[in-house]
Tab-separated table of C-alpha atoms in Angstrom:
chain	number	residue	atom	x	y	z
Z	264	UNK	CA	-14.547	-81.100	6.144
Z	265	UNK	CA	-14.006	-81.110	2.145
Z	266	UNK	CA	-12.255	-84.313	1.111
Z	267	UNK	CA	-8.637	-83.956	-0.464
Z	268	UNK	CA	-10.677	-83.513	-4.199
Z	269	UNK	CA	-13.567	-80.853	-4.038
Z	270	UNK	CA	-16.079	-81.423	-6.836
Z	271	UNK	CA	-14.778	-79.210	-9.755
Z	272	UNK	CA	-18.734	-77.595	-9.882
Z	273	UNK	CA	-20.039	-74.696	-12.879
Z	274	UNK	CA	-22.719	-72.863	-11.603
Z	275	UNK	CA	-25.004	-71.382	-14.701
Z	276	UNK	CA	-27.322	-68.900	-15.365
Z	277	UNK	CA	-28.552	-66.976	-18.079
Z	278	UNK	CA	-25.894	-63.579	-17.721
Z	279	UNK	CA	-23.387	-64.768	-15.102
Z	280	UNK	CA	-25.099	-62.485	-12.435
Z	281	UNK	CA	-27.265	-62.867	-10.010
Z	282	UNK	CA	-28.289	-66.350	-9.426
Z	283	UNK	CA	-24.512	-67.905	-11.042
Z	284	UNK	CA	-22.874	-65.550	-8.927
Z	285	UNK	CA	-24.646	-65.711	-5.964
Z	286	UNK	CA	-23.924	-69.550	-5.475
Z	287	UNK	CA	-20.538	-69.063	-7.020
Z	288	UNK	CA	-19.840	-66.852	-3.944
Z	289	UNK	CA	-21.350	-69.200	-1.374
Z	290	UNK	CA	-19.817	-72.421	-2.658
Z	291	UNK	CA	-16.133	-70.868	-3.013
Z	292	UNK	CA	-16.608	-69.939	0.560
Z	293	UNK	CA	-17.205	-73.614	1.787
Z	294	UNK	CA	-14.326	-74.690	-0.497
Z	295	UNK	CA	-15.446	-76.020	-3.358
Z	296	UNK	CA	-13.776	-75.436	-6.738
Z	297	UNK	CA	-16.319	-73.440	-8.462
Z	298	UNK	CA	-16.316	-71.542	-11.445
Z	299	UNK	CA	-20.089	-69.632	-12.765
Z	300	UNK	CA	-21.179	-69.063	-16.404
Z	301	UNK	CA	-23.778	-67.654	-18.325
Z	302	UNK	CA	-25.339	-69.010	-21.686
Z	303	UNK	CA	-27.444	-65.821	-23.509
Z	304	UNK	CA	-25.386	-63.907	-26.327
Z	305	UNK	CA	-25.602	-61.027	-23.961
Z	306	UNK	CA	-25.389	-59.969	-20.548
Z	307	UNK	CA	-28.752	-58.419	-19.252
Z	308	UNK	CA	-29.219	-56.210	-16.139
Z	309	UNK	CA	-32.822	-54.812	-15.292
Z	310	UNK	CA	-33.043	-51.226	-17.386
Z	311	UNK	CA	-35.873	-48.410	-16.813
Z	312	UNK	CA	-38.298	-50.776	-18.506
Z	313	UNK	CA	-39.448	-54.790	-18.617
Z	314	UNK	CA	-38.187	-54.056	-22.486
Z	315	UNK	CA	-35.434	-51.769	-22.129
Z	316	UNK	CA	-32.979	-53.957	-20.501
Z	317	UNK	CA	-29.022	-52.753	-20.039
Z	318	UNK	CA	-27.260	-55.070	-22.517
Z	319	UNK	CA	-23.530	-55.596	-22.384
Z	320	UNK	CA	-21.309	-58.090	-24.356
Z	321	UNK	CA	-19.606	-60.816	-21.928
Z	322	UNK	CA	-16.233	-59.000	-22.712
Z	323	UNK	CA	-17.578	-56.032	-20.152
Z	324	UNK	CA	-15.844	-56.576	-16.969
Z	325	UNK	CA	-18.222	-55.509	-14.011
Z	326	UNK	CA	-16.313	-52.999	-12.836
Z	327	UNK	CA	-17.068	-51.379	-16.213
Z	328	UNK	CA	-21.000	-52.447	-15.818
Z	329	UNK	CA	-21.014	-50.719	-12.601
Z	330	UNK	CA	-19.665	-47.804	-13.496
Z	331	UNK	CA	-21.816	-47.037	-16.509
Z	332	UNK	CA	-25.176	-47.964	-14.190
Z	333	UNK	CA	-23.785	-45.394	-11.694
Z	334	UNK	CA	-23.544	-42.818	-13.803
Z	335	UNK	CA	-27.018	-43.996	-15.463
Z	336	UNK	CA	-27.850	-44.008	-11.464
Z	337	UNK	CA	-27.682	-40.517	-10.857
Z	338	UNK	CA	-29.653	-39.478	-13.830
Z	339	UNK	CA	-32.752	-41.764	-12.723
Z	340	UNK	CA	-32.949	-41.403	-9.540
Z	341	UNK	CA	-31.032	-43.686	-8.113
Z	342	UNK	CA	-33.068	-46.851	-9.194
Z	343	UNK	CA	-29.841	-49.009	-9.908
Z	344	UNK	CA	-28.997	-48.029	-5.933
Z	345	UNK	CA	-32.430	-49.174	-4.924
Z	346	UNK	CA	-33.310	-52.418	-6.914
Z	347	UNK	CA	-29.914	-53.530	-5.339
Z	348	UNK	CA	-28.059	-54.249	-8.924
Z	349	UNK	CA	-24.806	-51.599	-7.830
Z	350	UNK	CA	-25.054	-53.980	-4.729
Z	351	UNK	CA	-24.711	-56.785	-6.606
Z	352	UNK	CA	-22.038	-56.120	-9.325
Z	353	UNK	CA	-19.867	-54.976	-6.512
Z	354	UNK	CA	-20.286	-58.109	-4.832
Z	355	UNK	CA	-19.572	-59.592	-8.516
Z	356	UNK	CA	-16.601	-57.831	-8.831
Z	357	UNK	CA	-14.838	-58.563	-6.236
Z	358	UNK	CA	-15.404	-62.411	-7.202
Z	359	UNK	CA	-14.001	-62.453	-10.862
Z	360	UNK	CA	-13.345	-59.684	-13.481
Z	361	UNK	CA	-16.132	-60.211	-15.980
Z	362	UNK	CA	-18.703	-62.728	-16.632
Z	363	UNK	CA	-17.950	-65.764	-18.469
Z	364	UNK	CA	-19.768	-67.914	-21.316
Z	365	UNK	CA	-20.524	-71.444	-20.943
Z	366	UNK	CA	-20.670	-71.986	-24.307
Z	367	UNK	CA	-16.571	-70.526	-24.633
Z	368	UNK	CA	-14.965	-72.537	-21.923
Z	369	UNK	CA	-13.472	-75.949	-22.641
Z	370	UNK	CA	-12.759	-76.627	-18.987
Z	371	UNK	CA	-13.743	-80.300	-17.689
Z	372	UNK	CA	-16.446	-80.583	-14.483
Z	373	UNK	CA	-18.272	-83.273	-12.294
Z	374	UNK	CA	-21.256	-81.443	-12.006
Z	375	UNK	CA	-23.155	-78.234	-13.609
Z	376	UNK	CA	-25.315	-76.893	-11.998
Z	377	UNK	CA	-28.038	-74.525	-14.112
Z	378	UNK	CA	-30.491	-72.019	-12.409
Z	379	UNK	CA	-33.656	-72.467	-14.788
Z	380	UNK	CA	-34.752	-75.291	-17.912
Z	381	UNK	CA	-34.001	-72.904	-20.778
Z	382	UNK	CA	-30.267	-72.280	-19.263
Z	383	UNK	CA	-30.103	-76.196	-18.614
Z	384	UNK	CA	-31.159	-76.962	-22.122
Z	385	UNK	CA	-28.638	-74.521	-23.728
Z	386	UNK	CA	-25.974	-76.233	-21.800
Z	387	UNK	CA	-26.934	-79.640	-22.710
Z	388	UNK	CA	-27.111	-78.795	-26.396
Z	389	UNK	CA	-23.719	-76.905	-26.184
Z	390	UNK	CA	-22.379	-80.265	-24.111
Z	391	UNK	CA	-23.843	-82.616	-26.732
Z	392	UNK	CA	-22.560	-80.601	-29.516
Z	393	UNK	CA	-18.860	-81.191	-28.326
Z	394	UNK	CA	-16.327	-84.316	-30.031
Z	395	UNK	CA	-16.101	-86.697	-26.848
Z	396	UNK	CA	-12.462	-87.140	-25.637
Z	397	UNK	CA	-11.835	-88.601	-22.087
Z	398	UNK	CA	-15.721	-89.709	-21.669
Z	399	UNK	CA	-15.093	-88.280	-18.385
Z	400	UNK	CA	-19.083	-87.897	-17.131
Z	401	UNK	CA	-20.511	-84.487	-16.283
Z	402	UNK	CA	-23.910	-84.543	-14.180
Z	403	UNK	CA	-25.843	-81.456	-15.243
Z	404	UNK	CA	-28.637	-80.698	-13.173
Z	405	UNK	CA	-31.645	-78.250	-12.902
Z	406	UNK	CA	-32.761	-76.442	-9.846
Z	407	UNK	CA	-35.463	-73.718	-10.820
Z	408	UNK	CA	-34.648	-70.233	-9.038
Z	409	UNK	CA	-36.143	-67.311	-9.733
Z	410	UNK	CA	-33.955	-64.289	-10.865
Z	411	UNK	CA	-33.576	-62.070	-8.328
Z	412	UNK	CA	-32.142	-61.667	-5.079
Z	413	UNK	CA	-33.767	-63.285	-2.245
Z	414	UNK	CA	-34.802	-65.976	-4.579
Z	415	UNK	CA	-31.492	-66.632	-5.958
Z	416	UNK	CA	-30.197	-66.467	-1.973
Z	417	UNK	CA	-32.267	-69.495	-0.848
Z	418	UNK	CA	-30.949	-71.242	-4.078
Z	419	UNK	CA	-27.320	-70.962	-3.665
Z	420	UNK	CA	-27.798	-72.176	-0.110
Z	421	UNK	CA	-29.933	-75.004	-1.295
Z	422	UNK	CA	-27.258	-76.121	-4.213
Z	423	UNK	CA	-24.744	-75.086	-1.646
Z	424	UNK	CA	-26.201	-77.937	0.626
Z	425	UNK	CA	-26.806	-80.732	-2.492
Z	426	UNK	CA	-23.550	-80.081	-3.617
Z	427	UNK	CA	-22.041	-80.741	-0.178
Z	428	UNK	CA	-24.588	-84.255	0.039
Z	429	UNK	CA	-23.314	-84.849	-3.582
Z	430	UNK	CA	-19.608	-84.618	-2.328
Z	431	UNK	CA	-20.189	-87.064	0.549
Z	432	UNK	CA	-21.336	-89.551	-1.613
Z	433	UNK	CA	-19.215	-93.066	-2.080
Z	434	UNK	CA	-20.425	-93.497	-5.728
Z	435	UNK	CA	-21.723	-90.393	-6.963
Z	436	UNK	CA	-22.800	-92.318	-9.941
Z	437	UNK	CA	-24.989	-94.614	-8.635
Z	438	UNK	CA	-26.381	-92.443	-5.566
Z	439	UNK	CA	-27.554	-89.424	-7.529
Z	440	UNK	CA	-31.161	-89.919	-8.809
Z	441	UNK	CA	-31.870	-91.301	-4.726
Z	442	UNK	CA	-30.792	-88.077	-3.545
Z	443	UNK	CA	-31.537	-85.538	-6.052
Z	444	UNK	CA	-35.223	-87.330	-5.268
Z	445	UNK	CA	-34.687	-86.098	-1.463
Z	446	UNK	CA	-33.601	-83.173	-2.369
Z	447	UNK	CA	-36.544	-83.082	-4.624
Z	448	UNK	CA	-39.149	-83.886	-1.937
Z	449	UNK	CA	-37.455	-81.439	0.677
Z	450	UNK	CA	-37.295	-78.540	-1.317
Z	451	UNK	CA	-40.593	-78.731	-3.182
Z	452	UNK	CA	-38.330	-78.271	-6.157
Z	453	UNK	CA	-38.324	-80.271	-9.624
Z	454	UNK	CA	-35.367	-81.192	-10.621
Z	455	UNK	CA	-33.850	-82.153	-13.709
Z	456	UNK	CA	-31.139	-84.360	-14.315
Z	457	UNK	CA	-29.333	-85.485	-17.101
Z	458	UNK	CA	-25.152	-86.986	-17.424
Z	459	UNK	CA	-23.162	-85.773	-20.605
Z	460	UNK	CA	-19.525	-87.265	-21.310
Z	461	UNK	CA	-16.709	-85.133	-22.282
């Protein structure tokens, strides 16, 4: 059962859609407040070639996203059907409206999570960069997925499940390294962990 406070959690990636949103989905589900970010300039989607990526601006809802890959769909057949991305910003959709910066929201949390150690250094910078108010700590930590979708599957289950150990903690503070080192050890995972103020 979730205690009276869930962990206010940020799940980030690099464009708020696959990985972010695929925890984001999973973690809402077992209760947690969760909100998902990205960090790049620009949101990215796979395009018709490893250079030739579909770039939007974070202001692009994905309702808008999908419809422009749908009608991009029909014209090359139907590859935005079969790498599963219409699949996925359907699913997005029907979680938020558009994809969100890290960098843009001033919100306070107990613990970000980031899907890869470029994403978790962007956040740290952007978190160190910040005039500290409450001192309120934020545990920002680093579990390596792989962008795309079974990876990023198994990883929102697996932050599903440390965010659920991290909730049952007594002192959060003084538990985390000893599990994050389980965690470590059990998922044949680095991670990287590192506590910010606000």
């Amino acid at each position: 059962a979730m205690p009276s406070h869930p962990l206010r959690v940020a799940v980030v990636c690099s464009s708020n859609q696959n990985r972010s949103m695929e925890a984001h989905n999973i973690l809402s589900k077992r209760g947690f407040d969760v909100r998902s970010f990205g960090t790049g300039t620009h949101v990215k989607l796979p395009g018709p070639a490893p250079d030739k990526p579909n770039v939007y601006d974070f202001k692009t809802t994905y309702e808008q996203m999908y419809n422009d890959l749908v009608r991009k769909d029909n014209q090359t057949n139907r590859r935005y059907t079969q790498n599963g991305i219409l699949h996925m910003l359907d699913r997005n959709k029907r979680i938020k409206a558009r994809p969100e910066r890290f960098q843009n929201c001033k919100d306070q949390f107990d613990l970000v999570i980031t899907c890869e150690e470029r994403v978790y250094d962007q956040v740290l910078e952007d978190l160190n960069s910040r005039e500290q108010e409450t001192f309120q700590p934020v545990h920002v930590i680093n579990v390596d997925i792989q962008d795309n979708h079974e990876e990023a599957t198994l990883g929102a289950f697996l932050i599903c499940e440390l965010c659920q150990c991290i909730q049952h903690t007594d002192d959060m503070e003084n538990e985390m390294d000893e599990l994050l080192q389980e965690f470590e050890e059990k998922s044949s995972r680095p991670f990287l962990h590192t506590v910010c103020f606000y």
